[in-house]
Tab-separated table of C-alpha atoms in Angstrom:
chain	number	residue	atom	x	y	z
R	1	UNK	CA	18.571	-11.314	28.114
R	2	UNK	CA	22.067	-11.846	26.732
R	3	UNK	CA	20.738	-15.188	25.176
R	4	UNK	CA	18.680	-12.958	22.762
R	5	UNK	CA	21.755	-10.701	21.605
R	6	UNK	CA	22.627	-11.550	17.930
R	7	UNK	CA	19.276	-13.201	16.913
R	8	UNK	CA	18.037	-10.268	14.940
R	9	UNK	CA	21.559	-9.827	13.336
R	10	UNK	CA	21.525	-13.837	12.497
R	11	UNK	CA	18.026	-13.739	11.076
R	12	UNK	CA	18.649	-10.744	8.809
R	13	UNK	CA	21.966	-12.307	7.545
R	14	UNK	CA	20.087	-15.530	6.692
R	15	UNK	CA	17.388	-13.769	4.796
R	16	UNK	CA	19.725	-11.335	2.960
R	17	UNK	CA	22.505	-13.940	2.414
R	18	UNK	CA	25.213	-11.715	3.428
R	19	UNK	CA	26.760	-9.846	6.218
R	20	UNK	CA	27.183	-6.431	4.287
R	21	UNK	CA	23.479	-6.684	2.931
R	22	UNK	CA	22.256	-7.438	6.563
R	23	UNK	CA	24.273	-4.362	7.753
R	24	UNK	CA	22.595	-2.104	5.216
R	25	UNK	CA	19.158	-3.305	6.323
R	26	UNK	CA	20.052	-2.830	10.050
R	27	UNK	CA	21.657	0.472	9.717
R	28	UNK	CA	24.987	-0.661	11.264
R	29	UNK	CA	28.460	-1.909	10.366
R	30	UNK	CA	29.361	-5.103	8.842
R	31	UNK	CA	31.700	-5.820	11.589
R	32	UNK	CA	28.963	-5.230	14.174
R	33	UNK	CA	26.744	-7.981	12.480
R	34	UNK	CA	29.635	-10.417	12.140
R	35	UNK	CA	30.597	-9.831	15.739
R	36	UNK	CA	27.105	-10.376	17.089
R	37	UNK	CA	26.566	-13.448	14.967
R	38	UNK	CA	29.894	-15.055	16.129
R	39	UNK	CA	29.141	-14.310	19.779
R	40	UNK	CA	25.657	-16.080	19.322
R	41	UNK	CA	27.429	-19.045	17.810
R	42	UNK	CA	29.851	-19.197	20.632
R	43	UNK	CA	27.185	-19.160	23.301
R	44	UNK	CA	25.290	-21.903	21.341
R	45	UNK	CA	28.370	-23.646	20.726
R	46	UNK	CA	27.535	-24.444	17.186
R	47	UNK	CA	28.287	-23.078	13.706
R	48	UNK	CA	25.065	-21.455	12.304
R	49	UNK	CA	26.511	-20.104	9.123
R	50	UNK	CA	28.954	-21.431	6.510
R	51	UNK	CA	31.148	-18.582	5.469
R	52	UNK	CA	33.101	-18.415	2.248
R	53	UNK	CA	34.655	-15.623	0.184
R	54	UNK	CA	31.751	-15.453	-2.112
R	55	UNK	CA	28.681	-16.169	-0.010
R	56	UNK	CA	27.063	-17.056	3.227
R	57	UNK	CA	24.462	-20.018	3.662
R	58	UNK	CA	22.846	-21.669	6.573
R	59	UNK	CA	24.287	-24.917	8.065
R	60	UNK	CA	21.924	-27.628	8.910
R	61	UNK	CA	21.694	-26.508	12.610
R	62	UNK	CA	21.453	-22.887	11.408
R	63	UNK	CA	18.484	-23.738	9.188
R	64	UNK	CA	16.583	-25.200	12.091
R	65	UNK	CA	17.480	-22.354	14.476
R	66	UNK	CA	16.513	-19.983	11.767
R	67	UNK	CA	13.037	-21.526	11.462
R	68	UNK	CA	12.334	-20.989	15.267
R	69	UNK	CA	14.112	-17.452	15.418
R	70	UNK	CA	12.358	-15.748	12.465
R	71	UNK	CA	8.895	-16.143	14.203
R	72	UNK	CA	10.420	-14.610	17.549
R	73	UNK	CA	11.773	-11.688	15.486
R	74	UNK	CA	8.458	-11.207	13.634
R	75	UNK	CA	6.406	-11.418	16.847
R	76	UNK	CA	8.692	-8.778	18.672
R	77	UNK	CA	8.467	-6.364	15.507
R	78	UNK	CA	4.636	-6.750	15.919
R	79	UNK	CA	4.514	-6.191	19.575
R	80	UNK	CA	6.813	-3.071	18.955
R	81	UNK	CA	4.701	-1.770	16.133
R	82	UNK	CA	1.445	-1.861	18.388
R	83	UNK	CA	3.235	0.535	20.858
R	84	UNK	CA	4.822	2.623	18.270
R	85	UNK	CA	1.578	3.164	16.180
R	86	UNK	CA	-0.122	4.431	19.268
R	87	UNK	CA	2.506	6.758	20.311
R	88	UNK	CA	4.243	8.329	17.340
R	89	UNK	CA	3.463	10.007	14.188
R	90	UNK	CA	4.961	8.275	10.788
R	91	UNK	CA	7.732	10.406	9.213
R	92	UNK	CA	10.476	10.094	6.571
R	93	UNK	CA	9.833	9.054	2.909
R	94	UNK	CA	7.584	6.288	1.630
R	95	UNK	CA	8.763	5.263	-1.655
R	96	UNK	CA	6.384	3.309	-3.919
R	97	UNK	CA	7.013	2.002	-7.386
R	98	UNK	CA	3.660	1.568	-9.326
R	99	UNK	CA	2.494	0.954	-12.907
R	100	UNK	CA	-0.553	1.186	-14.868
R	101	UNK	CA	-3.912	2.999	-14.837
R	102	UNK	CA	-5.093	1.191	-11.661
R	103	UNK	CA	-2.227	2.587	-9.747
R	104	UNK	CA	-2.897	6.213	-11.068
R	105	UNK	CA	-6.622	6.030	-10.609
R	106	UNK	CA	-7.162	4.023	-7.448
R	107	UNK	CA	-3.740	3.376	-5.572
R	108	UNK	CA	-2.515	6.747	-5.696
R	109	UNK	CA	-5.813	8.415	-4.330
R	110	UNK	CA	-5.676	5.773	-1.536
R	111	UNK	CA	-2.137	6.738	-0.507
R	112	UNK	CA	-3.257	10.412	-0.531
R	113	UNK	CA	-5.676	9.403	2.171
R	114	UNK	CA	-2.888	7.609	4.026
R	115	UNK	CA	-0.874	10.525	3.778
R	116	UNK	CA	-3.559	12.855	5.136
R	117	UNK	CA	-3.626	10.770	8.063
R	118	UNK	CA	0.170	11.180	8.636
R	119	UNK	CA	1.019	14.735	8.063
R	120	UNK	CA	4.691	14.194	9.008
R	121	UNK	CA	5.151	11.634	6.120
R	122	UNK	CA	6.228	12.277	2.523
R	123	UNK	CA	5.044	9.908	-0.230
R	124	UNK	CA	7.014	9.438	-3.383
R	125	UNK	CA	5.525	7.328	-6.103
R	126	UNK	CA	7.384	6.491	-9.107
R	127	UNK	CA	5.202	5.339	-12.236
R	128	UNK	CA	7.561	3.019	-13.712
R	129	UNK	CA	6.845	-0.452	-15.418
R	130	UNK	CA	10.453	-1.716	-14.997
R	131	UNK	CA	11.193	-4.205	-12.375
R	132	UNK	CA	13.026	-2.544	-9.249
R	133	UNK	CA	15.735	-3.630	-6.878
R	134	UNK	CA	14.322	-2.793	-3.565
R	135	UNK	CA	17.735	-2.365	-1.925
R	136	UNK	CA	19.539	-0.442	-4.539
R	137	UNK	CA	16.580	1.650	-5.849
R	138	UNK	CA	15.398	2.512	-2.423
R	139	UNK	CA	11.744	1.465	-2.901
R	140	UNK	CA	9.476	0.334	0.002
R	141	UNK	CA	7.247	-1.647	-2.112
R	142	UNK	CA	5.820	-1.830	-5.681
R	143	UNK	CA	2.390	-2.269	-7.156
R	144	UNK	CA	2.311	-4.797	-10.102
R	145	UNK	CA	-0.243	-6.352	-12.299
R	146	UNK	CA	-0.266	-9.959	-13.848
R	147	UNK	CA	1.399	-13.117	-13.111
R	148	UNK	CA	4.534	-12.767	-10.931
R	149	UNK	CA	7.560	-14.703	-11.421
R	150	UNK	CA	9.172	-16.550	-8.248
R	151	UNK	CA	11.643	-13.720	-7.407
R	152	UNK	CA	11.984	-14.475	-3.673
R	153	UNK	CA	9.842	-11.516	-2.913
R	154	UNK	CA	6.653	-11.098	-0.850
R	155	UNK	CA	3.561	-10.676	-3.010
R	156	UNK	CA	0.276	-9.842	-1.545
R	157	UNK	CA	-2.695	-9.579	-3.682
R	158	UNK	CA	-4.555	-6.401	-3.688
R	159	UNK	CA	-7.486	-6.903	-6.025
R	160	UNK	CA	-8.659	-9.270	-8.949
R	161	UNK	CA	-8.897	-7.430	-12.222
R	162	UNK	CA	-11.384	-9.310	-14.566
R	163	UNK	CA	-11.312	-8.220	-18.108
R	164	UNK	CA	-13.496	-6.482	-20.444
R	165	UNK	CA	-13.776	-5.866	-24.158
R	166	UNK	CA	-15.163	-2.607	-25.885
R	167	UNK	CA	-15.081	-0.675	-28.944
R	168	UNK	CA	-16.649	2.727	-30.297
R	169	UNK	CA	-20.084	2.790	-31.937
R	170	UNK	CA	-18.364	4.290	-35.026
R	171	UNK	CA	-15.962	1.305	-35.130
R	172	UNK	CA	-18.797	-1.161	-34.887
R	173	UNK	CA	-20.842	0.741	-37.629
R	174	UNK	CA	-17.925	0.461	-39.968
R	175	UNK	CA	-16.482	-3.019	-39.176
R	176	UNK	CA	-19.362	-4.914	-37.598
R	177	UNK	CA	-19.921	-6.272	-34.090
R	178	UNK	CA	-17.943	-9.260	-33.197
R	179	UNK	CA	-20.095	-11.793	-31.315
R	180	UNK	CA	-17.460	-14.592	-30.726
R	181	UNK	CA	-13.765	-14.021	-29.701
R	182	UNK	CA	-12.484	-15.909	-32.977
R	183	UNK	CA	-13.823	-13.130	-35.041
R	184	UNK	CA	-11.364	-10.630	-33.566
R	185	UNK	CA	-8.840	-12.342	-35.966
R	186	UNK	CA	-10.534	-10.207	-38.669
R	187	UNK	CA	-10.697	-7.087	-36.609
R	188	UNK	CA	-8.308	-4.310	-35.907
R	189	UNK	CA	-7.428	-4.780	-32.227
R	190	UNK	CA	-5.545	-2.299	-29.918
R	191	UNK	CA	-2.972	-4.114	-28.388
R	192	UNK	CA	-1.708	-3.285	-24.624
R	193	UNK	CA	0.878	-5.761	-23.677
R	194	UNK	CA	-0.040	-9.072	-25.379
R	195	UNK	CA	-1.308	-9.929	-28.623
R	196	UNK	CA	-2.907	-13.227	-27.455
R	197	UNK	CA	-6.174	-12.397	-25.732
R	198	UNK	CA	-7.614	-14.877	-23.331
R	199	UNK	CA	-11.339	-15.340	-23.081
R	200	UNK	CA	-13.768	-17.652	-21.155
R	201	UNK	CA	-17.245	-19.278	-21.515
R	202	UNK	CA	-19.092	-20.240	-18.484
R	203	UNK	CA	-15.958	-19.919	-16.451
R	204	UNK	CA	-14.067	-22.192	-18.700
R	205	UNK	CA	-10.907	-21.000	-20.462
R	206	UNK	CA	-11.174	-20.818	-24.391
R	207	UNK	CA	-8.175	-21.063	-26.629
R	208	UNK	CA	-6.145	-17.913	-26.712
R	209	UNK	CA	-6.975	-15.444	-29.851
R	210	UNK	CA	-3.820	-14.153	-31.647
R	211	UNK	CA	-4.873	-10.539	-32.571
R	212	UNK	CA	-3.454	-7.731	-34.553
R	213	UNK	CA	-4.204	-4.004	-35.331
R	214	UNK	CA	-2.995	-0.686	-36.123
R	215	UNK	CA	-2.140	0.627	-32.497
R	216	UNK	CA	-0.016	-0.745	-29.632
R	217	UNK	CA	0.720	0.766	-26.487
R	218	UNK	CA	1.791	-0.253	-22.900
R	219	UNK	CA	-0.229	2.655	-21.471
R	220	UNK	CA	-3.827	1.859	-20.535
R	221	UNK	CA	-5.068	5.583	-21.021
R	222	UNK	CA	-3.552	5.750	-24.490
R	223	UNK	CA	-5.181	2.371	-25.381
R	224	UNK	CA	-8.442	3.812	-24.142
R	225	UNK	CA	-8.027	6.888	-26.133
R	226	UNK	CA	-7.214	4.984	-29.246
R	227	UNK	CA	-10.407	2.886	-28.702
R	228	UNK	CA	-12.631	5.973	-28.234
R	229	UNK	CA	-11.203	7.289	-31.532
R	230	UNK	CA	-12.398	4.190	-33.374
R	231	UNK	CA	-9.029	2.686	-34.076
R	232	UNK	CA	-10.318	-0.887	-32.979
R	233	UNK	CA	-11.236	-3.350	-30.223
R	234	UNK	CA	-9.558	-3.099	-26.712
R	235	UNK	CA	-9.346	-5.511	-24.170
R	236	UNK	CA	-8.455	-4.375	-20.595
R	237	UNK	CA	-9.400	-4.811	-16.974
R	238	UNK	CA	-12.914	-3.939	-16.682
R	239	UNK	CA	-12.383	-0.849	-14.448
R	240	UNK	CA	-10.470	0.863	-17.208
R	241	UNK	CA	-13.528	1.191	-19.259
R	242	UNK	CA	-15.882	2.261	-16.378
R	243	UNK	CA	-16.134	6.063	-17.439
R	244	UNK	CA	-16.055	5.545	-21.216
R	245	UNK	CA	-18.961	2.923	-21.101
R	246	UNK	CA	-20.999	4.933	-18.607
R	247	UNK	CA	-20.683	8.158	-20.711
R	248	UNK	CA	-21.560	6.111	-23.905
R	249	UNK	CA	-18.267	7.030	-25.412
R	250	UNK	CA	-17.637	3.057	-25.767
R	251	UNK	CA	-19.866	-0.078	-26.270
R	252	UNK	CA	-19.162	-3.258	-24.279
R	253	UNK	CA	-18.809	-6.233	-26.592
R	254	UNK	CA	-18.291	-10.017	-26.236
R	255	UNK	CA	-19.550	-9.885	-22.720
R	256	UNK	CA	-20.297	-13.515	-22.311
R	257	UNK	CA	-16.759	-14.380	-22.988
R	258	UNK	CA	-14.889	-11.811	-20.691
R	259	UNK	CA	-11.978	-13.498	-19.000
R	260	UNK	CA	-11.126	-13.551	-15.123
R	261	UNK	CA	-7.895	-11.761	-16.073
R	262	UNK	CA	-4.971	-11.369	-13.472
R	263	UNK	CA	-4.579	-9.431	-10.238
R	264	UNK	CA	-2.784	-6.366	-8.934
R	265	UNK	CA	-0.305	-7.059	-6.191
R	266	UNK	CA	1.554	-5.345	-3.477
R	267	UNK	CA	5.360	-6.599	-3.979
R	268	UNK	CA	8.079	-6.159	-1.183
R	269	UNK	CA	11.152	-7.657	0.438
R	270	UNK	CA	10.719	-9.760	3.625
R	271	UNK	CA	8.586	-8.081	6.034
R	272	UNK	CA	11.495	-7.914	8.682
R	273	UNK	CA	13.349	-5.361	6.299
R	274	UNK	CA	10.316	-2.794	5.860
R	275	UNK	CA	10.176	0.177	7.891
R	276	UNK	CA	7.105	1.027	10.020
R	277	UNK	CA	5.611	3.442	7.433
R	278	UNK	CA	5.914	0.855	4.818
R	279	UNK	CA	4.220	-1.810	6.841
R	280	UNK	CA	1.367	0.626	7.783
R	281	UNK	CA	0.924	1.707	4.223
R	282	UNK	CA	0.589	-1.855	3.045
R	283	UNK	CA	-1.875	-2.768	5.760
R	284	UNK	CA	-3.796	0.405	4.879
R	285	UNK	CA	-4.041	-0.564	1.202
R	286	UNK	CA	-4.995	-4.062	1.927
R	287	UNK	CA	-7.750	-2.978	4.149
R	288	UNK	CA	-8.729	-0.017	1.742
R	289	UNK	CA	-9.335	-2.469	-1.319
R	290	UNK	CA	-10.719	-5.308	0.650
R	291	UNK	CA	-13.957	-6.378	-1.220
R	292	UNK	CA	-13.083	-4.024	-4.023
R	293	UNK	CA	-14.868	-4.932	-7.364
R	294	UNK	CA	-14.043	-3.718	-10.912
């Protein structure tokens, strides 16, 4: 078994790109991590890491060894989780960063169900639209909407979010009913995040329509309320309009041109760094929203 000592520390250093960051993830001292990796290199008779005062990088041998070892570590974690899940109750604090009406109306209730299944677990949801540093801010994972930048984080699709356009009957009576996206240039539009709206026709994208209007907000509830009050046309993920349209407070418009929109994602660090409560919460959400429709 001695031949396995240091592998977990080595994989963690390789993925966090530093001994201090790896020690923080593993909950031990930096000297312990360094000592374990050094002993592993001595047993193998090869340098796995190139160390400098500013950074740590993999050698060619280290890169090849890492590719093999990371699968072993993940497999061991999964084996441990299978037993742990059966034998223990989750505890501690699950910290989630979320943003938007979808998180408020759908993700939060789903996590409430998860919390009910684990009475010793505390759930802390922060509804913040800013990007988070998972290590410094202490979040286990985040819920984000839209196109994601390549940040080195893991992103797993939760749901697709097709778009819909709507307006109040009072607005339509006063300003007329737009029948083609280009006509929105002559209407008052309620801007959520972007002032260029993307529509489609028979599954094919149309040129973006640059819109303008009297109301702008990055909060979907406020956009919806402004639309209901007759301040203009709104273009949001379809689920945002469900209650307002079914109750007759809003009228769907431009239906043949609604775009496919973007997706909502679960975003987190490498799975190796996640505590069990976070891994199981992520799996729960993915299963909960499987097959979900706007």
